[in-house]
XYZ file of C-alpha atoms in Angstrom:
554
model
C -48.563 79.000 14.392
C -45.003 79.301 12.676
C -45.032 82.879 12.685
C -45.936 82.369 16.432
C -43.402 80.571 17.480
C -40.529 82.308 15.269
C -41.487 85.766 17.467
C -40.933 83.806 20.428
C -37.458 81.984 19.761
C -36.305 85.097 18.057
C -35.856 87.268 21.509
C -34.540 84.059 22.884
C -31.667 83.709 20.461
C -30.839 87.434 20.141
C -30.616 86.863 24.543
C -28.413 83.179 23.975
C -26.254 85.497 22.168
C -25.455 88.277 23.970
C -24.684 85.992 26.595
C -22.176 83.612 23.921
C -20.269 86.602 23.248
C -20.073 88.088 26.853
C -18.838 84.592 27.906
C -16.398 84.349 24.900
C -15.212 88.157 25.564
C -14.251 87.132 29.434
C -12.532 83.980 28.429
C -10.376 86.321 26.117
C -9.389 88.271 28.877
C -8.556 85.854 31.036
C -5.859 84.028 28.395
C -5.109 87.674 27.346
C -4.054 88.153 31.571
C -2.791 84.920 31.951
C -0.535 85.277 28.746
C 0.403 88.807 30.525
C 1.685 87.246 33.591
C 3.946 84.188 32.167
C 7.420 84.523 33.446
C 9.868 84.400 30.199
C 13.802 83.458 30.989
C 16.570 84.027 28.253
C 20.098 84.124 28.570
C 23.085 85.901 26.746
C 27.169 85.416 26.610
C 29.508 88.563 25.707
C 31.559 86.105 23.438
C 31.732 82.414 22.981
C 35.506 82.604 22.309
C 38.176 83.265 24.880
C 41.511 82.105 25.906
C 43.044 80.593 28.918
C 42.193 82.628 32.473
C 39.760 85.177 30.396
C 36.487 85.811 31.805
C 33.566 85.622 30.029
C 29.992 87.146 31.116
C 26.880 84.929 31.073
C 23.915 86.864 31.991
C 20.522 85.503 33.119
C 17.317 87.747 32.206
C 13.882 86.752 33.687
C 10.687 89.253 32.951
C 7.617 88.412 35.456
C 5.283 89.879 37.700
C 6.549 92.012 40.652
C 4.788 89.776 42.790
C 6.648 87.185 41.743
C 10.017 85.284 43.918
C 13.104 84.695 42.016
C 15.958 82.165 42.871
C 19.156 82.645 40.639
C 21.331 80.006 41.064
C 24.605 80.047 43.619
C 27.842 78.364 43.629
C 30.148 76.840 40.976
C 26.657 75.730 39.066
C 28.519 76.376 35.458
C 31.040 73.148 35.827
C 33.333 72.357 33.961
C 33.558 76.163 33.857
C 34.663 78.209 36.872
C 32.407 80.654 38.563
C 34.307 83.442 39.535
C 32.145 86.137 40.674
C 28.573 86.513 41.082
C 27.126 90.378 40.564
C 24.501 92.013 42.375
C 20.460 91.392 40.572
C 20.057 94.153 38.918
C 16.147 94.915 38.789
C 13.977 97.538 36.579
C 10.026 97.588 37.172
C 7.391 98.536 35.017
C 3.919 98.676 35.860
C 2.832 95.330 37.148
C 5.970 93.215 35.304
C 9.895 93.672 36.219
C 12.948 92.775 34.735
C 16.072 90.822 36.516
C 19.412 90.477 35.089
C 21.513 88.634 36.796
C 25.369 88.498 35.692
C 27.962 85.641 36.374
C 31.331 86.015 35.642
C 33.246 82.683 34.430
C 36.728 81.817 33.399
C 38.760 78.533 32.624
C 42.109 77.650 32.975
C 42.183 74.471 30.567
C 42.042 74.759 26.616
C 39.234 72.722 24.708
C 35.587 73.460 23.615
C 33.716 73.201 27.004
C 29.319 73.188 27.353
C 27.825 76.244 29.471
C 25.167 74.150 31.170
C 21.693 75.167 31.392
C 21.037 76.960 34.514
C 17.901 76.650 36.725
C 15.558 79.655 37.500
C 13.441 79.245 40.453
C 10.429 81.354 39.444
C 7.554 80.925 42.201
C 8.985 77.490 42.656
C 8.590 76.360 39.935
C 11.896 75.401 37.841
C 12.880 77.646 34.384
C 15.963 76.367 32.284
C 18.450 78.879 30.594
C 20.126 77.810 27.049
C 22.934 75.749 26.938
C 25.502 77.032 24.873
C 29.404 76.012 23.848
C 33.151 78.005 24.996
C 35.973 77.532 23.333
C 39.162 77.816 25.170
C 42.513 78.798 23.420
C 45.891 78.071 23.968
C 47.944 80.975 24.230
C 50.460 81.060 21.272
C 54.085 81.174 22.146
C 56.818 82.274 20.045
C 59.008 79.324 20.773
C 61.643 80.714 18.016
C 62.274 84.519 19.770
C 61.641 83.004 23.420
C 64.045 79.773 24.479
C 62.274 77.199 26.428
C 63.722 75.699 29.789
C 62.711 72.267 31.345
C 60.301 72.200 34.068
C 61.881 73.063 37.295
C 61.969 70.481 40.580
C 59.710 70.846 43.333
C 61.183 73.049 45.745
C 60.474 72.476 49.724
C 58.475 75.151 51.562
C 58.891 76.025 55.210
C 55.807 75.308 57.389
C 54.507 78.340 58.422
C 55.019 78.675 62.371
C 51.995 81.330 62.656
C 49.640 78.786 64.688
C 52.705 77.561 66.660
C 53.052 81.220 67.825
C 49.439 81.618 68.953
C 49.138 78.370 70.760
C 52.407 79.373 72.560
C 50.995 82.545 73.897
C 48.204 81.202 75.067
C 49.676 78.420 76.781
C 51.915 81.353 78.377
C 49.167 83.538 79.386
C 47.103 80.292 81.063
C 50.828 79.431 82.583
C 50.992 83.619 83.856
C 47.723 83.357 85.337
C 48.355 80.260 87.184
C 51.631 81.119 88.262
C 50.005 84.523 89.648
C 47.803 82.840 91.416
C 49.511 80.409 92.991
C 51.996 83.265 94.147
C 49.235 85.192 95.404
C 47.960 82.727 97.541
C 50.570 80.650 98.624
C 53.509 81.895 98.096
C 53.294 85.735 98.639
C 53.851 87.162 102.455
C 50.185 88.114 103.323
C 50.020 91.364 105.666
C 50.039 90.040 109.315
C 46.576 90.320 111.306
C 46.714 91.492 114.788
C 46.730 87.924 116.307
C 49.496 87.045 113.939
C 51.905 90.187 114.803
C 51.084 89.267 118.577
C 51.981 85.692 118.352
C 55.119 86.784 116.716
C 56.138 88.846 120.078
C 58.161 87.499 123.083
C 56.315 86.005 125.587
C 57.089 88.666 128.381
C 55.686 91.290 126.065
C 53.027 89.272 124.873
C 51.837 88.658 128.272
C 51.490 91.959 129.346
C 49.880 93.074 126.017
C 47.099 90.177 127.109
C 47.102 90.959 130.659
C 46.279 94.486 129.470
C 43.564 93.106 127.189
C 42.367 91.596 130.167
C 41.794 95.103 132.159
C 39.614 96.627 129.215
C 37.769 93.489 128.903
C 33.170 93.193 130.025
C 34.389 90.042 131.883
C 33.824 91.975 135.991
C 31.079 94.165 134.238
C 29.271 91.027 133.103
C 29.777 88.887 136.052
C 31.679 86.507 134.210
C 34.179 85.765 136.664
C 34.949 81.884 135.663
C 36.003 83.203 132.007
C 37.909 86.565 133.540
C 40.120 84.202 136.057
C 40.285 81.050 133.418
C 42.230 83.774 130.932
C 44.192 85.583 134.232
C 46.273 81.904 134.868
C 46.066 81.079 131.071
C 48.244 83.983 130.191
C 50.873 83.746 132.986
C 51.143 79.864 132.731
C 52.031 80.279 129.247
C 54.739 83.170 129.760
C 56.075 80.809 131.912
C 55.897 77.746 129.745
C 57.793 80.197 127.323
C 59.868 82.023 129.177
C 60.768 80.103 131.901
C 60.741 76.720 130.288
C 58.516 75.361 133.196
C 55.748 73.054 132.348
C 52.940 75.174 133.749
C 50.127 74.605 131.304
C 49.475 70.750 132.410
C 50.052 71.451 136.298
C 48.128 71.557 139.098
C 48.817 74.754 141.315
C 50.307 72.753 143.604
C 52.747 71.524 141.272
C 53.360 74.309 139.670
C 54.484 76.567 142.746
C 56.706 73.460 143.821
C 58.301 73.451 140.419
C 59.075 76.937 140.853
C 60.552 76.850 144.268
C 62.615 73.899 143.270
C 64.116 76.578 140.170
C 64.483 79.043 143.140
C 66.276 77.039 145.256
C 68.157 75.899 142.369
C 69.533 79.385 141.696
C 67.775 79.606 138.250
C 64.724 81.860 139.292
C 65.655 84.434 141.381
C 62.063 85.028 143.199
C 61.099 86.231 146.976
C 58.815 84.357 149.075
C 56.470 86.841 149.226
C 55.862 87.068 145.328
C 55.652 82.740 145.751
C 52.864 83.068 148.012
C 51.130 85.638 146.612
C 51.428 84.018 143.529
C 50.032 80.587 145.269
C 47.214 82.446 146.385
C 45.919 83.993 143.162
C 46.163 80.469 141.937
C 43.799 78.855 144.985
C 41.463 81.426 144.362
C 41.141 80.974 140.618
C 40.744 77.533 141.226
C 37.831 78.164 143.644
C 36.173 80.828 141.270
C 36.546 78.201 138.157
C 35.289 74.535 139.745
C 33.558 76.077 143.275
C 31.388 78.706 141.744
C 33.377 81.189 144.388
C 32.659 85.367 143.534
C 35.051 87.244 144.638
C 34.833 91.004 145.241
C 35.430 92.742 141.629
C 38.268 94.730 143.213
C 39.781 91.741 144.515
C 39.623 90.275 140.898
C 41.584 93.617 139.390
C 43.980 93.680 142.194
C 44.733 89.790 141.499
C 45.374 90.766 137.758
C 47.797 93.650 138.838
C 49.198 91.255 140.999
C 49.734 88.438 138.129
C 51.333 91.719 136.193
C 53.930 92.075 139.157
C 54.508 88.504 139.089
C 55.367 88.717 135.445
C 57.745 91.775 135.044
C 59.832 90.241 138.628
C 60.157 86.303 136.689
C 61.162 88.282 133.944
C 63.670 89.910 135.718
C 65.009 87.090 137.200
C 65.459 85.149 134.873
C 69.159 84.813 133.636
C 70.374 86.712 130.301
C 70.458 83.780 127.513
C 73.690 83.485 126.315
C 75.004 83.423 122.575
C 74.600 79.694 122.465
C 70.516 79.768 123.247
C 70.230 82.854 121.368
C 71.365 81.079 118.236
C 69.790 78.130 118.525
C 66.580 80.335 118.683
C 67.457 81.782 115.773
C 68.232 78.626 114.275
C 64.594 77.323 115.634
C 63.205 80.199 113.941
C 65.115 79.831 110.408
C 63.690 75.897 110.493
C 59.827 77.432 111.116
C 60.027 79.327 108.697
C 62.243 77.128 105.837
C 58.775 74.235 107.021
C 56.029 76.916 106.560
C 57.848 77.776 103.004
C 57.930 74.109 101.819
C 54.257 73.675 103.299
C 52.998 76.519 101.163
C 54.947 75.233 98.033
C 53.801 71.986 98.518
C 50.101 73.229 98.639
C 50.851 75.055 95.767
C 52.318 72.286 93.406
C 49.038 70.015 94.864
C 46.859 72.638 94.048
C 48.680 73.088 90.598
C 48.194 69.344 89.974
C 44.497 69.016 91.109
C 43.857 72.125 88.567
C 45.812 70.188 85.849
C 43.833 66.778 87.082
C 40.521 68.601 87.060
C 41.283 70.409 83.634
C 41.913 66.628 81.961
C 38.606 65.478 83.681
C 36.722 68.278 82.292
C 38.123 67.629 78.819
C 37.476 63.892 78.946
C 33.878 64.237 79.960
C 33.647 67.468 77.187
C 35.433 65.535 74.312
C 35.972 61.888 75.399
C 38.881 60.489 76.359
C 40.022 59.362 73.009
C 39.961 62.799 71.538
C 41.994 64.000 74.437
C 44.125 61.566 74.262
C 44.703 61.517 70.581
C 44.818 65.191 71.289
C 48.320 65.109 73.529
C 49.730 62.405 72.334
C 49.562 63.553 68.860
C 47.764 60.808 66.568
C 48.733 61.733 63.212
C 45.499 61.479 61.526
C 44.133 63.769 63.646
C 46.760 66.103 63.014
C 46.121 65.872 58.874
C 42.160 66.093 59.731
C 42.571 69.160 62.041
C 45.246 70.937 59.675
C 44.765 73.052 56.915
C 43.463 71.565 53.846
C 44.533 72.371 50.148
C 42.306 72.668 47.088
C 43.809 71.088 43.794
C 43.813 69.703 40.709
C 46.434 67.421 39.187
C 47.293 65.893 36.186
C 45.570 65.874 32.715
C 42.771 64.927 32.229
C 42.036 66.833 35.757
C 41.485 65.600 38.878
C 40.230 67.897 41.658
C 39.700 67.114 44.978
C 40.664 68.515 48.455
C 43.280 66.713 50.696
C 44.979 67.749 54.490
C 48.425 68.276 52.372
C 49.638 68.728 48.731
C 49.513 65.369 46.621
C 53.383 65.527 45.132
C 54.255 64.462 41.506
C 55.363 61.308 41.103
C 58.388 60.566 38.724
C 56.981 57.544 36.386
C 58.497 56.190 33.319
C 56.112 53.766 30.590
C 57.504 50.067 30.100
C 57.962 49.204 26.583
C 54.509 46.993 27.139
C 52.853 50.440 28.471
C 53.947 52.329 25.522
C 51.783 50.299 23.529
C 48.853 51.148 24.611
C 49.569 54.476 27.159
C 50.751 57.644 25.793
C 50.583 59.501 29.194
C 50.789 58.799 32.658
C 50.837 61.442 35.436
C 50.584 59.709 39.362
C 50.347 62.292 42.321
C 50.977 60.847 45.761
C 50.777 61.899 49.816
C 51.737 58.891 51.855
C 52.041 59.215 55.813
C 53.757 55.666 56.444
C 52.932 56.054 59.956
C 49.290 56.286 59.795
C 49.413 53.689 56.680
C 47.308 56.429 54.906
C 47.746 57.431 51.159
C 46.394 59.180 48.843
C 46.800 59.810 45.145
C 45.563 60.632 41.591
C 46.183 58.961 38.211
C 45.641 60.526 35.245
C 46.598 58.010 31.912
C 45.976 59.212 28.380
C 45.585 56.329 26.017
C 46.723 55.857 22.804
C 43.880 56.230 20.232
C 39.975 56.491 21.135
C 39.462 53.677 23.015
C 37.048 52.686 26.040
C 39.683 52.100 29.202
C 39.881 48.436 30.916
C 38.282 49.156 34.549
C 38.901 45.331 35.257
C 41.877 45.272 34.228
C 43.231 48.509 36.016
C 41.121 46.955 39.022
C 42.891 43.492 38.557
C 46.538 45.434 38.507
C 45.977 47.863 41.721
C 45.135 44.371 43.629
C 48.212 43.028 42.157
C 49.919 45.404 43.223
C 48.912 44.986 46.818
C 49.662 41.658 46.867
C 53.166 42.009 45.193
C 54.568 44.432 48.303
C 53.133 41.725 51.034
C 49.138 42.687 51.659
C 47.312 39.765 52.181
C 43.113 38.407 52.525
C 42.304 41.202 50.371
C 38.348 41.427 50.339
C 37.099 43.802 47.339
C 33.874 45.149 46.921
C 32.654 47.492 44.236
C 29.706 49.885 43.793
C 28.820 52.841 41.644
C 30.009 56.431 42.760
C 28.804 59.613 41.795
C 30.124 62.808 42.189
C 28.346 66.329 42.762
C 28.451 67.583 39.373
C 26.449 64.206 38.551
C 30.212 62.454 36.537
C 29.386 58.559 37.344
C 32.502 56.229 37.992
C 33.073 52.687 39.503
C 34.110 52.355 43.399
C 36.638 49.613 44.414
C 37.123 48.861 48.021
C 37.714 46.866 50.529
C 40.049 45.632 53.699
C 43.420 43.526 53.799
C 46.316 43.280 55.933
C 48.864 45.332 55.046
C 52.831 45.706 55.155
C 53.909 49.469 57.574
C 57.442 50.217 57.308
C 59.570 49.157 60.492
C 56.643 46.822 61.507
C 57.315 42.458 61.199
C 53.461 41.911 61.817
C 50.821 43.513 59.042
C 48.377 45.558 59.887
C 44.703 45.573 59.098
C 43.665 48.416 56.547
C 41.147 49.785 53.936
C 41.268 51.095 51.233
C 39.244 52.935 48.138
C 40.104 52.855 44.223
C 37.768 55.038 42.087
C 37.571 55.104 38.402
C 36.475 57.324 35.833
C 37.241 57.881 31.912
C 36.197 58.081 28.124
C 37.340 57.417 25.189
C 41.119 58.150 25.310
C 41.641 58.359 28.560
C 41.157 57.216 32.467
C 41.372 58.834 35.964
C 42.122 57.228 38.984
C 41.382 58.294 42.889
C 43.741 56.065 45.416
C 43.155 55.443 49.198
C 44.712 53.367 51.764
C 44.176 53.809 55.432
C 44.137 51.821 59.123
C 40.879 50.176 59.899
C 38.946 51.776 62.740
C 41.037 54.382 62.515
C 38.221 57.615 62.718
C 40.267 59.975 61.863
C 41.277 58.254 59.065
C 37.617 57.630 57.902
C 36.906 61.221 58.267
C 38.982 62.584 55.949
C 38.223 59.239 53.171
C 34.945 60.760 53.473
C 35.864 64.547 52.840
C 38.181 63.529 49.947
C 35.704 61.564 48.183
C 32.259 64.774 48.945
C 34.762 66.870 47.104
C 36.358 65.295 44.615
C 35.483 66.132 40.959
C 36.853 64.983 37.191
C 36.605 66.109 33.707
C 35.309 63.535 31.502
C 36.096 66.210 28.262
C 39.594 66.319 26.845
């Protein structure tokens, strides 16, 4: 029975096996594969010793899959070191793995022993750390024996570059051409005369037989419209003459008209026959007829009544006096005042149209930008003019203090009290104040004497002392942490008060910022002042502070 049951568990286990070690030979190729495909970082620097301005290469190797997606990091990642230029990936492939090196190179301009932080490979998202590793940066030895040494020199005053100036004035000068073109074009220029224009500007006596002739060529007869052929007929030779005669035709009946003339007949002043009177009369009656009696004359009547009206025309024109000197310059004085009105009607619709464009330029900017901007914008606020300029990059005093600011923070000349010396051994202060605006700001850098831990409250206590000593009053302070990019934490002092502007008797309500930092040895001070509500003035508080970074290492 033992024997029995030994042949049947033997196959069994010889089967259990086989299948152990098939298991166990799968599982070793799957850590063998998995081992295969592990990303490995490392990184290397060319030397660990350099002096001031050098570069020094760091260089970043990762070895993974080709599959795989690789972040290197960007931007001035290496503080308190500099990153000057960032090379191209340079990539080598093998099989299923590749190689990336990745080469950065960095520089500083300070001497001391500084920490090249570990860097951050993005490998497949998930996060890879280079080795940290230590710089040294060395003075540059000067012969101070074969080369004599010379005091610092004073700031010297630079001329503000006019380049902007010169771009806004040409295009103010080319909007100003184009206007001005315009304007002449359409109101000021002579336009070409039309044909109605040139035959307004003709006497009367020619002008009425250029109509009368008008009048021949016209459909009116063809057409049958006899009311509109006869209305025009006494139309044009009432208003020659209106003109020409100086009678008042245009408003009379015929009755009164042809007694107006006779009375300038019998007067001596219109040398004109009966006959052409009563011929005249009767074109008249029968225009009247045709216009208010429906009347329809024969069509050759109607053309024989226009060469009549013709005749009438050419023999008042004849007998008419000559005008003497006197009317003939008073005409030309009548003319000279037509045309000195229609000059100063078309400049005065230019200078309106100039000022509605003006008016609806403003209107359009106001409901674009707001009417503060605009505002602030022509009347020149002057924080608006720092914000909008062009900023400066810096960094002042030791230990450094970098930050960005709308102009150059200038050194201030300071000299230690005997109760300073005591316990300072340095103190650089660099200032921009813009009394105007009530905005300031500045940097502090104080080396103490010996290693110890600087008195926040009691730099804190002095700066409000301060305040109060040159006339600010109700100063609230509040105070938080601050942080900056690079992750260097400090203590934030700020608050409002009323404040004393130059050339002012009231004070004026303000803010302002104090932000600390320091070590052992040492302490670093950020400065702000500025007018509450001013926006502007906020703005660039706020850009100061996103950029502003210290060295805690000295």
């Amino acid at each position: 029975m033992q024997d029995l049951n030994i042949n049947i568990l033997l196959p069994l286990y010889y089967t259990a096996k086989r299948a152990l070690l098939s298991v166990g030979c799968i599982l070793l190729v799957a850590i063998g594969s998995y081992a295969q495909q592990a990303p490995k970082v490392s990184s290397t620097l060319d030397t660990t010793t350099i002096k001031i301005g050098e570069q020094i290469n760091f260089t970043v190797i990762v070895e993974t899959d080709t599959i795989s997606t690789v972040v290197f990091p960007d931007g001035q990642t290496f503080s308190p070191l500099e990153t000057v230029e960032a090379f191209a990936t340079d990539t080598t492939r093998k099989e299923d793995r590749m190689t990336l090196q990745k080469r950065y190179a960095l520089t500083q301009f300070d001497s001391g022993l500084y920490k090249v932080p570990a860097q951050r490979i993005e490998i497949d998202g998930q996060g890879y750390f280079t080795d940290s590793t230590q710089v040294r940066v060395a003075d540059v030895a000067v012969d101070t024996l074969a080369q004599k040494m010379y005091d610092i020199k004073p700031l010297m005053e630079v001329e503000k570059s006019h380049a902007d100036f010169w771009k806004w004035l040409l295009l103010v000068l080319v909007i100003l051409g184009v206007l001005g073109g315009l304007v002449y074009w359409f109101f000021i220029r002579k336009k070409p005369l039309t044909e109605e224009e040139k035959e307004a500007l003709l006497p009367p006596y020619d002008r009425a037989l250029l109509e009368l002739k008008k009048l021949e060529n016209s459909r009116y007869l063809i057409q049958d419209e006899y009311k509109e052929y006869y209305s025009e007929l006494t139309n044009i030779v009432r208003s020659y003459l209106e003109e020409d005669a100086h009678v008042t035709a245009l408003e009379s009946t015929t009755d009164e008209l042809i007694a107006k003339l006779e009375m300038l007949k019998d007067a001596g002043e219109l040398k004109l026959d009966n006959d052409t009177l009563n011929q005249f009369r009767r074109i008249l009656q029968t225009a009247d007829l045709v216009k208010f009696a429906k009347s329809k004359p024969e069509t050759s009547v109607a053309e024989q009544d226009r060469k009549a009206i013709e005749e009438i025309v050419i023999k008042t024109h004849d007998a008419l006096p000559e005008p003497t000197e006197e009317e003939l310059l008073e005409q030309a004085e009548y003319q000279e005042e037509l045309e000195r009105k229609k000059q100063k009607k078309r400049i005065a619709i230019a200078g309106y149209s100039a000022i509605g464009l003006l008016l609806l330029t403003i209107g359009a900017s106001i409901a674009y930008f707001g009417f503060t901007n605009v505002k602030d914008t022509v009347l020149g606020h002057p924080t608006k003019k720092l914000l909008e300029g062009e900023w400066v990059a810096s960094t002042y005093g030791y230990p450094p203090v970098s930050l960005e600011s709308p102009k150059i923070l200038r050194r201030q000349e300071t000299e230690l009290t005997p109760d300073m010396k005591a316990s300072v051994q340095e103190l650089q202060i660099f200032m921009y104040r813009d009394p105007d605006a009530l905005f300031t700001v500045g940097t502090t850098s104080t080396v103490l004497v010996g290693e110890e831990e600087p008195n926040f409250e009691a730099s804190i206590e002095a700066f409000i002392q301060n305040l109060e000593d040159k006339g600010a009053k109700n100063i609230i302070t509040k105070q938080e942490e601050f942080t900056t990019l690079t992750g260097v934490k400090g203590i934030k002092v700020y608050g409002s008060g009323k404040f004393p502007v130059p050339e002012e008797k009231d004070l004026v309500q303000g803010e302002y910022s104090i932000i600390l930092f320091g070590g052992k040895g040492f302490q670093q001070q950020v400065i702000l002042t500025w007018l509450e509500n001013d926006a502007y003035a906020q703005q660039i508080v706020d850009r100061i502070l996103s950029t502003l970074e210290v060295k805690t290492e000295i």
